[in-house]
Short mmCIF file of C-alpha atoms and ligand atoms in Angstrom, two decimals:
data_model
loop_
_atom_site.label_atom_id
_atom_site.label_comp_id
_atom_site.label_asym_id
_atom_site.label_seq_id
_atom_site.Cartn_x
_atom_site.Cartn_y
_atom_site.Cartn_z
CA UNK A 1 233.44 148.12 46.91
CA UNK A 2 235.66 150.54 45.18
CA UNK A 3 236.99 153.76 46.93
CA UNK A 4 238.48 156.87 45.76
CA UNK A 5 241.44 158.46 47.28
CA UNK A 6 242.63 162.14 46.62
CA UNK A 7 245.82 163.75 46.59
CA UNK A 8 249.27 162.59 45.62
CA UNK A 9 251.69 162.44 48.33
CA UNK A 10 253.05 159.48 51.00
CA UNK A 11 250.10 159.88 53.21
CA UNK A 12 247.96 159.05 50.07
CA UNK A 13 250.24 155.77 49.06
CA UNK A 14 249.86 154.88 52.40
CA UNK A 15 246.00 155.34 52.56
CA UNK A 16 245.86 153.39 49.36
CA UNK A 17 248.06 150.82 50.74
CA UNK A 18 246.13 150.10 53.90
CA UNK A 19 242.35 150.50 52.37
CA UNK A 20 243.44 147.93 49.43
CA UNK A 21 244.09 145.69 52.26
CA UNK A 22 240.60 145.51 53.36
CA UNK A 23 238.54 142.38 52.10
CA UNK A 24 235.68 144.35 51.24
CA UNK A 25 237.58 146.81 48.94
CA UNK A 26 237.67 145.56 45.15
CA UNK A 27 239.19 148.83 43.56
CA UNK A 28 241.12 151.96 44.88
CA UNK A 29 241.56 154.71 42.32
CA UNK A 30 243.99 157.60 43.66
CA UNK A 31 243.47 161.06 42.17
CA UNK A 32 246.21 162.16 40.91
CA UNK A 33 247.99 159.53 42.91
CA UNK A 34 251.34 158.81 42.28
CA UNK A 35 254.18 156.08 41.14
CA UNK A 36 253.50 154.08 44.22
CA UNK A 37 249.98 154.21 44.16
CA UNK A 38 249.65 153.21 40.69
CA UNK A 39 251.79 150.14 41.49
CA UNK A 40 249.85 148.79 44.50
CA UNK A 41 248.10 145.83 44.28
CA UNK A 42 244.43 146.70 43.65
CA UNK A 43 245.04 150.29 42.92
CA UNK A 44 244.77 152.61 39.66
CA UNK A 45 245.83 156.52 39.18
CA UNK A 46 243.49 158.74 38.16
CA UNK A 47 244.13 161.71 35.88
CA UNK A 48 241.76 164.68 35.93
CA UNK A 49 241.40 167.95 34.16
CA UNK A 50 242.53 170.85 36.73
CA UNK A 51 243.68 170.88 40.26
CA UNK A 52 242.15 168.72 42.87
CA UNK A 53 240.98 172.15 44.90
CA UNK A 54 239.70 174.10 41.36
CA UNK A 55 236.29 173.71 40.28
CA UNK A 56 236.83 171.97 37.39
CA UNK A 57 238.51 169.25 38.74
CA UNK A 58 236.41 168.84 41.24
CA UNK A 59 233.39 168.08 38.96
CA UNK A 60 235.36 165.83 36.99
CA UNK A 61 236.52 164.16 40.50
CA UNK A 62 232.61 164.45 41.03
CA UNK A 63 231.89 162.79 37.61
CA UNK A 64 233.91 159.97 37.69
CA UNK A 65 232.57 158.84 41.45
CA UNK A 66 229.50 158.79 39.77
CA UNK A 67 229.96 156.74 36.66
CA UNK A 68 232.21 154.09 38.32
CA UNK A 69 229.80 153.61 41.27
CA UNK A 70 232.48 154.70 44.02
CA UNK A 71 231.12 153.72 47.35
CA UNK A 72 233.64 155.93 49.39
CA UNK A 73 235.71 158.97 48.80
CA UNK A 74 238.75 159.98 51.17
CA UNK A 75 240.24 163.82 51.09
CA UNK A 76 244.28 163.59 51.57
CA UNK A 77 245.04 167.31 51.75
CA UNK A 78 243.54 170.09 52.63
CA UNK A 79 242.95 172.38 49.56
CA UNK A 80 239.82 170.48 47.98
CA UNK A 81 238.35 170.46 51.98
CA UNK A 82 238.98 174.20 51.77
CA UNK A 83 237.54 174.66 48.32
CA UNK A 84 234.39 172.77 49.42
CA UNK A 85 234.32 169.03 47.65
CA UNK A 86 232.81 167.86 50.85
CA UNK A 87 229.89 169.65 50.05
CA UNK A 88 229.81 169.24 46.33
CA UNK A 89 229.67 165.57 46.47
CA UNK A 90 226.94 165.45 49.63
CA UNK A 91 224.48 167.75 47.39
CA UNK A 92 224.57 164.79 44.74
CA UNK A 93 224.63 161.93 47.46
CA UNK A 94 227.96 160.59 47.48
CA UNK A 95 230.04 159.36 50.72
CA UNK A 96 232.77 161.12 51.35
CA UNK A 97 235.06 161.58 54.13
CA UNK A 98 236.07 164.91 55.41
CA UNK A 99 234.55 168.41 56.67
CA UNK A 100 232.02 170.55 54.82
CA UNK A 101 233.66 174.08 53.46
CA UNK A 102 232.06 175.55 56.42
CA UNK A 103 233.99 173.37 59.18
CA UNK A 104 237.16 172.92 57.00
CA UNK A 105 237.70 176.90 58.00
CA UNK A 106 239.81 174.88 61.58
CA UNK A 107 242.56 174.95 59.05
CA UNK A 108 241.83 177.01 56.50
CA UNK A 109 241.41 180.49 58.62
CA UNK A 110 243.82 180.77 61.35
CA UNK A 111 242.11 183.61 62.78
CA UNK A 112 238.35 181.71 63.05
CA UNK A 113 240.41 178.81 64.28
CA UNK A 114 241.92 180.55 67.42
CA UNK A 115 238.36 182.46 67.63
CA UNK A 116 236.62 179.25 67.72
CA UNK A 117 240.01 178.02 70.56
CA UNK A 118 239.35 180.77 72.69
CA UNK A 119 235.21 180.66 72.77
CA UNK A 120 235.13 177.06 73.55
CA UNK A 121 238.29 177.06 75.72
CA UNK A 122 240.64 175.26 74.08
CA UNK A 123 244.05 175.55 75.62
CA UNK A 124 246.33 177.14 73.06
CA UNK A 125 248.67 179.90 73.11
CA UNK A 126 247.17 183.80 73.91
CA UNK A 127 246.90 185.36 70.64
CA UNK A 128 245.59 188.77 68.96
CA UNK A 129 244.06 188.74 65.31
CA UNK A 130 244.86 191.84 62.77
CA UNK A 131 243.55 192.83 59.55
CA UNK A 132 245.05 195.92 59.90
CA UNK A 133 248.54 196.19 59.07
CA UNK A 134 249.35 199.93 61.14
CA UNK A 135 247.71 197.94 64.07
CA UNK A 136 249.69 194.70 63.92
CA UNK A 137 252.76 196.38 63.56
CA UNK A 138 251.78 198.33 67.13
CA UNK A 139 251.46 195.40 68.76
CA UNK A 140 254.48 193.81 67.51
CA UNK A 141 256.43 196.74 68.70
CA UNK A 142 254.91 196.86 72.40
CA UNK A 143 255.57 193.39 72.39
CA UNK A 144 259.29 193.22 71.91
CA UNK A 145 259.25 196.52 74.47
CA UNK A 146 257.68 194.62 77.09
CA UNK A 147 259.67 191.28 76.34
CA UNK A 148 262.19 189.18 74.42
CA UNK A 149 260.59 186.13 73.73
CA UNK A 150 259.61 185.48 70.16
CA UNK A 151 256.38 186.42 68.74
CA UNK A 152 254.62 184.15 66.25
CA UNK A 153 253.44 185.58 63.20
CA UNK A 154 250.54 182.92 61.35
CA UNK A 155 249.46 184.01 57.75
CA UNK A 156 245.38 183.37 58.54
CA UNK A 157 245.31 181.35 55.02
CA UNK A 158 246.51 178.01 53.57
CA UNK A 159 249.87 178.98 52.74
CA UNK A 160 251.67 175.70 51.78
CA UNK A 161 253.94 175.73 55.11
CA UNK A 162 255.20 179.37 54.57
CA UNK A 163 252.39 180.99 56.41
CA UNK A 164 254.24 180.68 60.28
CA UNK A 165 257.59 182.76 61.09
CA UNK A 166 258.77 182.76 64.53
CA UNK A 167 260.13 185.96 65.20
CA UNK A 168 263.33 186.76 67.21
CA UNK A 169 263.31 190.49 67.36
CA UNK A 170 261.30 193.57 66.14
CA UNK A 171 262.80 193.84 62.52
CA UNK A 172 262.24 190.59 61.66
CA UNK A 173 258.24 191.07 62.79
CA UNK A 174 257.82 193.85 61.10
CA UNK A 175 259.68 192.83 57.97
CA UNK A 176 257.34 189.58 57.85
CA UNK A 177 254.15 191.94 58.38
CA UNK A 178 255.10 193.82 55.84
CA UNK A 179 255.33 191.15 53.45
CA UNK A 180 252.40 189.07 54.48
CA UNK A 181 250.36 192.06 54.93
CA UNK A 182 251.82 194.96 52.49
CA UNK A 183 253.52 193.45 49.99
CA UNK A 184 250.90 190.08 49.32
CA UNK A 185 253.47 188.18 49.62
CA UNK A 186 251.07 184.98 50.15
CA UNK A 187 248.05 186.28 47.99
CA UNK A 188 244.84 186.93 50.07
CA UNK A 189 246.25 184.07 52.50
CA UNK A 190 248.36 186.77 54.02
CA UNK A 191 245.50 189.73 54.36
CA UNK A 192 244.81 189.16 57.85
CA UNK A 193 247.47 187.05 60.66
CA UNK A 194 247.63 186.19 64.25
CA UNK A 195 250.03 187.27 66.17
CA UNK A 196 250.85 184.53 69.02
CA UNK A 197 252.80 184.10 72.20
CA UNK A 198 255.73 181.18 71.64
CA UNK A 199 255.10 178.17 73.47
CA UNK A 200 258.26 175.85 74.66
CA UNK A 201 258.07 172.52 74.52
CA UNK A 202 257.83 168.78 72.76
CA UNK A 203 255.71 168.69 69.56
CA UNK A 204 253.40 165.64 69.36
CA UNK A 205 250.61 165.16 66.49
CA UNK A 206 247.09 163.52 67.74
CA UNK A 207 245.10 162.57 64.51
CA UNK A 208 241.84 161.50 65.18
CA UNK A 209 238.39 160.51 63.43
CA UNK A 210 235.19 163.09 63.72
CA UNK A 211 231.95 161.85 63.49
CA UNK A 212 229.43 165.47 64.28
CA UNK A 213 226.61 166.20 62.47
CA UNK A 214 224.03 168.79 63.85
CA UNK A 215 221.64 168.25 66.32
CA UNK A 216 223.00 164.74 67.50
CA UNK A 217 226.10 164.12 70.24
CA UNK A 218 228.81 164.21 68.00
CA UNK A 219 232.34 161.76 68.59
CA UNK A 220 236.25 162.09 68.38
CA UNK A 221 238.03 159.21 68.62
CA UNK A 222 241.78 159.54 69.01
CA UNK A 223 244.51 157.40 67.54
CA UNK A 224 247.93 156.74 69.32
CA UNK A 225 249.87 160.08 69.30
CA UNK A 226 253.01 160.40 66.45
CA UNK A 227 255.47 162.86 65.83
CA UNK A 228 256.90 164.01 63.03
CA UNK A 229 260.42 166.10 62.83
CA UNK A 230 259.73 169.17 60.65
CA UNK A 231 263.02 170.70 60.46
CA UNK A 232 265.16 169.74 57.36
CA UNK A 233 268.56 168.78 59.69
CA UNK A 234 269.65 166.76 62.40
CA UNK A 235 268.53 168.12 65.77
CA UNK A 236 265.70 170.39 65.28
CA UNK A 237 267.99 172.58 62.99
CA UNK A 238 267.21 174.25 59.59
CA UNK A 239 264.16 175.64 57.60
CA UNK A 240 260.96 174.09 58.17
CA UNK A 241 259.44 171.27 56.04
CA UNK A 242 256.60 169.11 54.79
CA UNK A 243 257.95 166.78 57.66
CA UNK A 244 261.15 164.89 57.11
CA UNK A 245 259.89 161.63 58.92
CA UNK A 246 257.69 160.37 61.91
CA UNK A 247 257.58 157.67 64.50
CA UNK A 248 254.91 156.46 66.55
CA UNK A 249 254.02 155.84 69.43
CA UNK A 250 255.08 159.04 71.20
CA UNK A 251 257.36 156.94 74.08
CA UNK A 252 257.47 160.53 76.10
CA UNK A 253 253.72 162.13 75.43
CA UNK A 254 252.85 159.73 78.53
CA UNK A 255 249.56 158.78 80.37
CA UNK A 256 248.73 162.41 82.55
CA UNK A 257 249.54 164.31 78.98
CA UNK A 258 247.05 162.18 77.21
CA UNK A 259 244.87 162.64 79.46
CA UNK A 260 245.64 166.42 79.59
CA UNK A 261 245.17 166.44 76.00
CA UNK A 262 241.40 164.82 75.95
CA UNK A 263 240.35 167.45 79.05
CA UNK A 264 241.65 170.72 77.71
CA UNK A 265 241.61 169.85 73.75
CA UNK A 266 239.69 166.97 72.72
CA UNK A 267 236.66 167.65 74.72
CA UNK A 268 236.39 171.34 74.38
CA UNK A 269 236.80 170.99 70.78
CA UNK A 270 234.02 168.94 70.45
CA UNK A 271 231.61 170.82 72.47
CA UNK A 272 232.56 173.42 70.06
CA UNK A 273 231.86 171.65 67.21
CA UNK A 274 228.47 170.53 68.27
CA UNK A 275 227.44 173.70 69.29
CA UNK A 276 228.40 175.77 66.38
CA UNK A 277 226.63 172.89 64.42
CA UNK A 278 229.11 171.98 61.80
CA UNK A 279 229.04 168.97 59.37
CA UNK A 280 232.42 167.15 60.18
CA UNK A 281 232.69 163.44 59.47
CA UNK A 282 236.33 163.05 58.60
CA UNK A 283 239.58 162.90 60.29
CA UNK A 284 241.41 165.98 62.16
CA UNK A 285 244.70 166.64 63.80
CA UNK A 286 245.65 168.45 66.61
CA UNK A 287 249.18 169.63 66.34
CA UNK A 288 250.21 170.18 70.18
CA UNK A 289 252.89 171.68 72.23
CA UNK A 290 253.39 169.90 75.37
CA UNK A 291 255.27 170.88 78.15
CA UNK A 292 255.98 167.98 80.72
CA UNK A 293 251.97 167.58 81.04
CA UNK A 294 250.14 170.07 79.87
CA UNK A 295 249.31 170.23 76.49
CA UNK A 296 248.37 172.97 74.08
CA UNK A 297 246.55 172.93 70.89
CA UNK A 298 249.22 174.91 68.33
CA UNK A 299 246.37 174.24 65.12
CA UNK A 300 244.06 172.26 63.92
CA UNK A 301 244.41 170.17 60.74
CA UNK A 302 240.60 169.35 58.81
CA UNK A 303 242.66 166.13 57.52
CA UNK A 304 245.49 163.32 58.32
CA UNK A 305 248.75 164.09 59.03
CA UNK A 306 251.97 163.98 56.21
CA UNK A 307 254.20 162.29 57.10
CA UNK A 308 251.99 161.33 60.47
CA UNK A 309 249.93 159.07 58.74
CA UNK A 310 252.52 156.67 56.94
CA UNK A 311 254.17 156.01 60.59
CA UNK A 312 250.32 155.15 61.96
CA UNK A 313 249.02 152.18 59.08
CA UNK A 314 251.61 149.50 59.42
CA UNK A 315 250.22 149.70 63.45
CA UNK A 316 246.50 149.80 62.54
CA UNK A 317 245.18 146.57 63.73
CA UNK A 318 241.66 147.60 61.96
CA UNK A 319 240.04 147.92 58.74
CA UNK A 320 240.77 151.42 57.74
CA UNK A 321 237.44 151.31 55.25
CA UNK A 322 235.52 150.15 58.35
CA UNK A 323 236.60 152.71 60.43
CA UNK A 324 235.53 155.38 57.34
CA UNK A 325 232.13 153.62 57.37
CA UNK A 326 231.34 154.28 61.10
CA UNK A 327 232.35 157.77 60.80
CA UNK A 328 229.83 158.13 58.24
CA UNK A 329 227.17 156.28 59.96
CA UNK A 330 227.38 157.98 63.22
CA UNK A 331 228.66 154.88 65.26
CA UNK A 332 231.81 155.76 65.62
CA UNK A 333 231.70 155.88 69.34
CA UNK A 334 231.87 151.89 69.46
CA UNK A 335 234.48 151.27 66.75
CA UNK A 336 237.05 148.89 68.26
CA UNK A 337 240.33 151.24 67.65
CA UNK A 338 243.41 148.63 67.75
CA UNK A 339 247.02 149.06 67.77
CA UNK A 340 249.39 146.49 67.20
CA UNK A 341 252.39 146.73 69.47
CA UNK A 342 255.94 147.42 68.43
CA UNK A 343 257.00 151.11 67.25
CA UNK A 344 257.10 152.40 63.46
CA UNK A 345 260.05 154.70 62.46
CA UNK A 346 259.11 156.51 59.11
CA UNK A 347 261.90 159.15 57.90
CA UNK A 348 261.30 160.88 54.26
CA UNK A 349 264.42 160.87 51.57
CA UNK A 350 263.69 164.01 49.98
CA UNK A 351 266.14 165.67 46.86
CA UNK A 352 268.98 167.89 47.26
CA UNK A 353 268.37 171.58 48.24
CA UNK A 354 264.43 170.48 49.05
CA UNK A 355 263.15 172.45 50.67
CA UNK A 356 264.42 175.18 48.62
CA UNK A 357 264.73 175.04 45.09
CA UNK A 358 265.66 171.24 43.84
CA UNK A 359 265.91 168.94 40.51
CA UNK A 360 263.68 166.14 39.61
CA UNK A 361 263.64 163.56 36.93
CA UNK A 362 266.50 160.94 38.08
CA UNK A 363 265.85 157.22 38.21
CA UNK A 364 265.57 155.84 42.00
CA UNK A 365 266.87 151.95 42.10
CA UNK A 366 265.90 149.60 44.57
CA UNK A 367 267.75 146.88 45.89
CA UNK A 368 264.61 145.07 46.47
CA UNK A 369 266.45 141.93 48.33
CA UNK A 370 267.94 144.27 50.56
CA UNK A 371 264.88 145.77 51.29
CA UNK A 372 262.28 143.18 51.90
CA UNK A 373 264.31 141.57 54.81
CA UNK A 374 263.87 144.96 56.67
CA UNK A 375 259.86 144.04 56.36
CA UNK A 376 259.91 147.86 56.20
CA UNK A 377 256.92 149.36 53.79
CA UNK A 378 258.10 152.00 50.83
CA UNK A 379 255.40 154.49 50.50
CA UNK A 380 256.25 156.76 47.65
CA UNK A 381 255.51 160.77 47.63
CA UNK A 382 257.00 162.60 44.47
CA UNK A 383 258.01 160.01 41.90
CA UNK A 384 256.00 159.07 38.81
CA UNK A 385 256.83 155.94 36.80
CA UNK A 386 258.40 156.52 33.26
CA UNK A 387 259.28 153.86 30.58
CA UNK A 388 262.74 153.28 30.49
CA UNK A 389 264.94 154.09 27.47
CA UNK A 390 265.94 150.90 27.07
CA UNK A 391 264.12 147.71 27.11
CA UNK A 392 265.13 144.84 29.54
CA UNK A 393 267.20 141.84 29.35
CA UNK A 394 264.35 139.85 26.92
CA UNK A 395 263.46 143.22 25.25
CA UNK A 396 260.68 143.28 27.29
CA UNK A 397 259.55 147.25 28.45
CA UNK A 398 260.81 147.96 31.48
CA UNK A 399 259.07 151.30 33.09
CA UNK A 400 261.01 152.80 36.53
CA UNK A 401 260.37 155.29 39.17
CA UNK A 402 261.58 158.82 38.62
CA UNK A 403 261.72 161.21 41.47
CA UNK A 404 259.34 164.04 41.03
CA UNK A 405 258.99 166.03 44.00
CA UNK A 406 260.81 167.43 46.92
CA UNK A 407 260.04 164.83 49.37
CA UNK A 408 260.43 161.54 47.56
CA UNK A 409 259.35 158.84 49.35
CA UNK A 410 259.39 157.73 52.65
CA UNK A 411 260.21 154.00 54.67
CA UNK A 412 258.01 152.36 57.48
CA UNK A 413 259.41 150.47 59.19
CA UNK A 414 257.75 148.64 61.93
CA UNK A 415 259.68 146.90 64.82
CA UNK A 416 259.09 145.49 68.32
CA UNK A 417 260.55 148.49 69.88
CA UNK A 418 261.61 151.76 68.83
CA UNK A 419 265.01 150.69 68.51
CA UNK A 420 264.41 147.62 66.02
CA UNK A 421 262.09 150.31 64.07
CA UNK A 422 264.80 152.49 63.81
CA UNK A 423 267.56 149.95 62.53
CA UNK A 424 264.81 148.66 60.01
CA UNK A 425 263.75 151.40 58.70
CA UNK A 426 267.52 153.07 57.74
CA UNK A 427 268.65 149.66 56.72
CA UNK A 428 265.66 150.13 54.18
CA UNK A 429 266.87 153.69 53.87
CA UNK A 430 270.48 152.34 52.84
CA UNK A 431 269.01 149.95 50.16
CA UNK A 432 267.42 152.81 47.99
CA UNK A 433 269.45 155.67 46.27
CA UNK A 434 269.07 158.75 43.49
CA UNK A 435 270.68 161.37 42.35
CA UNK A 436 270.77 163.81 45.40
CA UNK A 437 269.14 161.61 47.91
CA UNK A 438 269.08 163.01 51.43
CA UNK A 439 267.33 162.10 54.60
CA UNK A 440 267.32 163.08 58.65
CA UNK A 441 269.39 160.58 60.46
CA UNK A 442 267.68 161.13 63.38
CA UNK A 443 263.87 159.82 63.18
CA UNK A 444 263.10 158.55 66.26
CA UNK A 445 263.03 158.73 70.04
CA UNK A 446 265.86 161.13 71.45
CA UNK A 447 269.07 158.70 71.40
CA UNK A 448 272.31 159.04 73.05
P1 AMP B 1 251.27 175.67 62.64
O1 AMP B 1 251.04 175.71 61.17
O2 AMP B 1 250.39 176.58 63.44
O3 AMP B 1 251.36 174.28 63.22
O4 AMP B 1 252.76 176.16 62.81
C1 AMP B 1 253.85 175.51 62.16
C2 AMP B 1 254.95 175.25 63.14
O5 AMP B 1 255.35 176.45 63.78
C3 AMP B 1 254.54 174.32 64.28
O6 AMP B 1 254.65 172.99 63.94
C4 AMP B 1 255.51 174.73 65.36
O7 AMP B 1 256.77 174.11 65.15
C5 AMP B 1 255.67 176.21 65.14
N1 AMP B 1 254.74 176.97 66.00
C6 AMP B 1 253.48 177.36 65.70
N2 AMP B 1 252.92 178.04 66.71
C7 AMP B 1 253.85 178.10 67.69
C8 AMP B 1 253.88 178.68 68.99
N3 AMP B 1 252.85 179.36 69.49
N4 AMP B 1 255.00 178.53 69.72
C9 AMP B 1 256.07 177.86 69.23
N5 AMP B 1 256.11 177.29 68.01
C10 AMP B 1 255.01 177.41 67.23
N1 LIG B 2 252.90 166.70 59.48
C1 LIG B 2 252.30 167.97 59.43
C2 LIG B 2 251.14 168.07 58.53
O1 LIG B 2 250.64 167.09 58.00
O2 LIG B 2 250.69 169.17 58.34
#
């Protein structure tokens, strides 16, 4: 069977990685993929005219599924979702993993999501939608009269991580509305926000598979919880991120908070689901707040998690391709979901000044002895291969990885407990290095 994989990023590498492990999988192309993808046993890069999300692309992602007889195609991020491909290769009869356009509006529209939260009582924080900017910036203002917690501003659109601001006072609200709102600052993304009460708490990422289609009991079936630390520096401090590294298991999101979660999330969710009829057979994340026990849904994601899902294969104990399969065929509900034990500890190396404005282009070297006693796995985010200047040692062509993005590449490291994780995976850390190279210290389980 051969399988298609889009997007370009760790999660993808790792998706590749895992699939291409299954005995039934022949081929897995990755669209656009990356260096480590390309690289992977079993694996090819595809490269297509146009964006993943635009139109074009689409059809020639369409196209090629066709032609080459792909019997399954996975959606990494969320902008094709968003832009429909669910639905554009259903209408021609192709498999494909992932929400309609329709149901992919859980991430895409921030204000249907909390709608759809509040009608089919989700817990989540309370929450007032405005398209109007006079009205939003009233609301802002009686809030910071009445109180001095920080209000939440959410952009409703996809907005690449730049859409949430967590404002301290009145100026900075009304600065951000003014921007999102006024000045466009995020396109149409920005048009309309949510303003939101700020919840305390741990964060903790559920990602989960989704097998509803209308008029039949749908089924979500949860995978162990994983975390990933969004803030660029040590501690929780710094801008936000793409996610500078994850671990899981979640060691503190215990039994009564799991089972929090599936009472006041997971099953109102998918009563919601069901009853508003939507198409979803994919994966989705719940991004939570949790506060000793009691969880609260913070978003939904139509889609794995980044770097979530590179700390979650090296502890799947099932055939990932299987797993897609049931999703698809509506038998989800008795797919045997196994973790190995042990912990995974998965921080990101990511380029100097990321996530600001950084460099790309220099070689990354590998001390690949070093390395493979760790057992750790390298998935690889932004870096491409290139063809090195010179040839090697017997004049043969020697072609290296080239950092290309602001988060590189990331290490997963599995170990029997958090601790051995932890020492594996920044022992793997230690044995790669570029020009600029910079990761969190501090992946992992609070430590003394
Ligand atoms: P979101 O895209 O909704 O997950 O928001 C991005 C990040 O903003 C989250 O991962 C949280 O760290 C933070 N955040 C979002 N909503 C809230 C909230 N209501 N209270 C506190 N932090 C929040
Ligand atoms: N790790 C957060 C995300 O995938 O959006």
């Amino acid at each position: 069977m051969k399988l298609l994989v889009i997007g370009s990023g760790g999660r993808e590498h790792a998706l590749a990685w895992k699939l291409a492990q299954s005995e039934q999988v022949k081929r897995v192309y990755a669209a656009p993929g990356n260096g480590g993808t390309e690289a992977e046993g079993k694996c090819e890069n595809l490269r297509i005219p146009g964006t993943i999300a635009s139109e074009e692309g689409q059809e020639a992602l369409y196209a090629f599924a066709r032609q080459t007889g792909i019997a399954l195609t996975l959606v990494g991020p969320e902008a094709p979702l968003t832009a429909g491909i669910v639905d554009r290769f259903r209408s021609g009869g192709l498999a494909i993993i992932g929400p309609d356009k329709n149901a992919a509006r859980l991430e895409g529209s921030k204000v249907f999501s909390k709608s759809f939260m509040e009608k089919y009582g989700v817990r989540t924080a309370q929450s007032k939608s405005f398209s109007d900017y006079a009205q939003a910036l009233a609301y802002a203002a009686e809030h910071f009269k009445q109180t001095d917690h920080p209000l939440v501003i959410k952009a409703d659109g996809l907005a690449g991580g730049k859409g949430v601001v967590i404002a301290e006072q009145y100026a900075e609200a009304a600065v951000t509305l003014r921007s999102f709102m006024q000045e466009g600052s995020l396109g149409n993304a920005g048009k309309a926000v949510v303003l939101e009460a700020f919840l305390s708490g741990q964060e903790v990422s559920v990602l989960a598979a989704v097998s509803v289609v209308p008029g039949k009991p749908g089924t979500i079936l949860p995978f162990m919880a994983a975390r990933d630390h969004k803030r660029r520096f040590e501690g929780g401090q710094g801008p936000n991120t793409g996610g500078m590294g994850a671990i899981a298991p979640v060691p503190d999101f215990s039994g009564a908070a799991a089972e929090d979660f599936r009472g006041s999330i997971l099953e109102p969710s998918l009563r919601g689901m069901e009853q508003e009829g939507m198409d979803y057979r994919g994966f989705i994340f719940f991004g939570l707040m949790v506060q000793d026990t009691l969880c609260s849904l913070l978003e939904y994601n139509v889609r794995l998690g980044d770097p979530e899902t590179q700390a979650l294969v090296p502890l799947m104990d099932f055939d990932l391709a299987k797993l897609c399969d049931a999703i698809l065929t509506g038998r989800l509900r008795d797919f045997p979901l196994q973790w190995k034990a042990g912990a995974v500890c998965a921080p990101v190396a990511v380029a100097a000044g990321y996530p600001g404005a950084y460099q790309t282009g220099y070689p990354i070297s590998l001390d690949q002895e070093a390395f493979s006693q760790t057992g750790a796995l390298l998935f690889i985010a932004g870096a491409e291969k290139k063809e090195n200047r010179e040839n090697g040692e017997n004049g043969e062509n020697k072609s290296s990885l080239y950092t290309a993005g602001g988060r590189v590449l990331g290490v997963s490291a599995w170990g029997t407990d958090p601790e051995d994780a932890w020492e594996r995976a920044y022992r793997g850390m230690r044995a790669i290095s570029f020009e600029g190279m910079a990761f969190r210290t501090d992946i992992g389980p609070p430590r003394p």
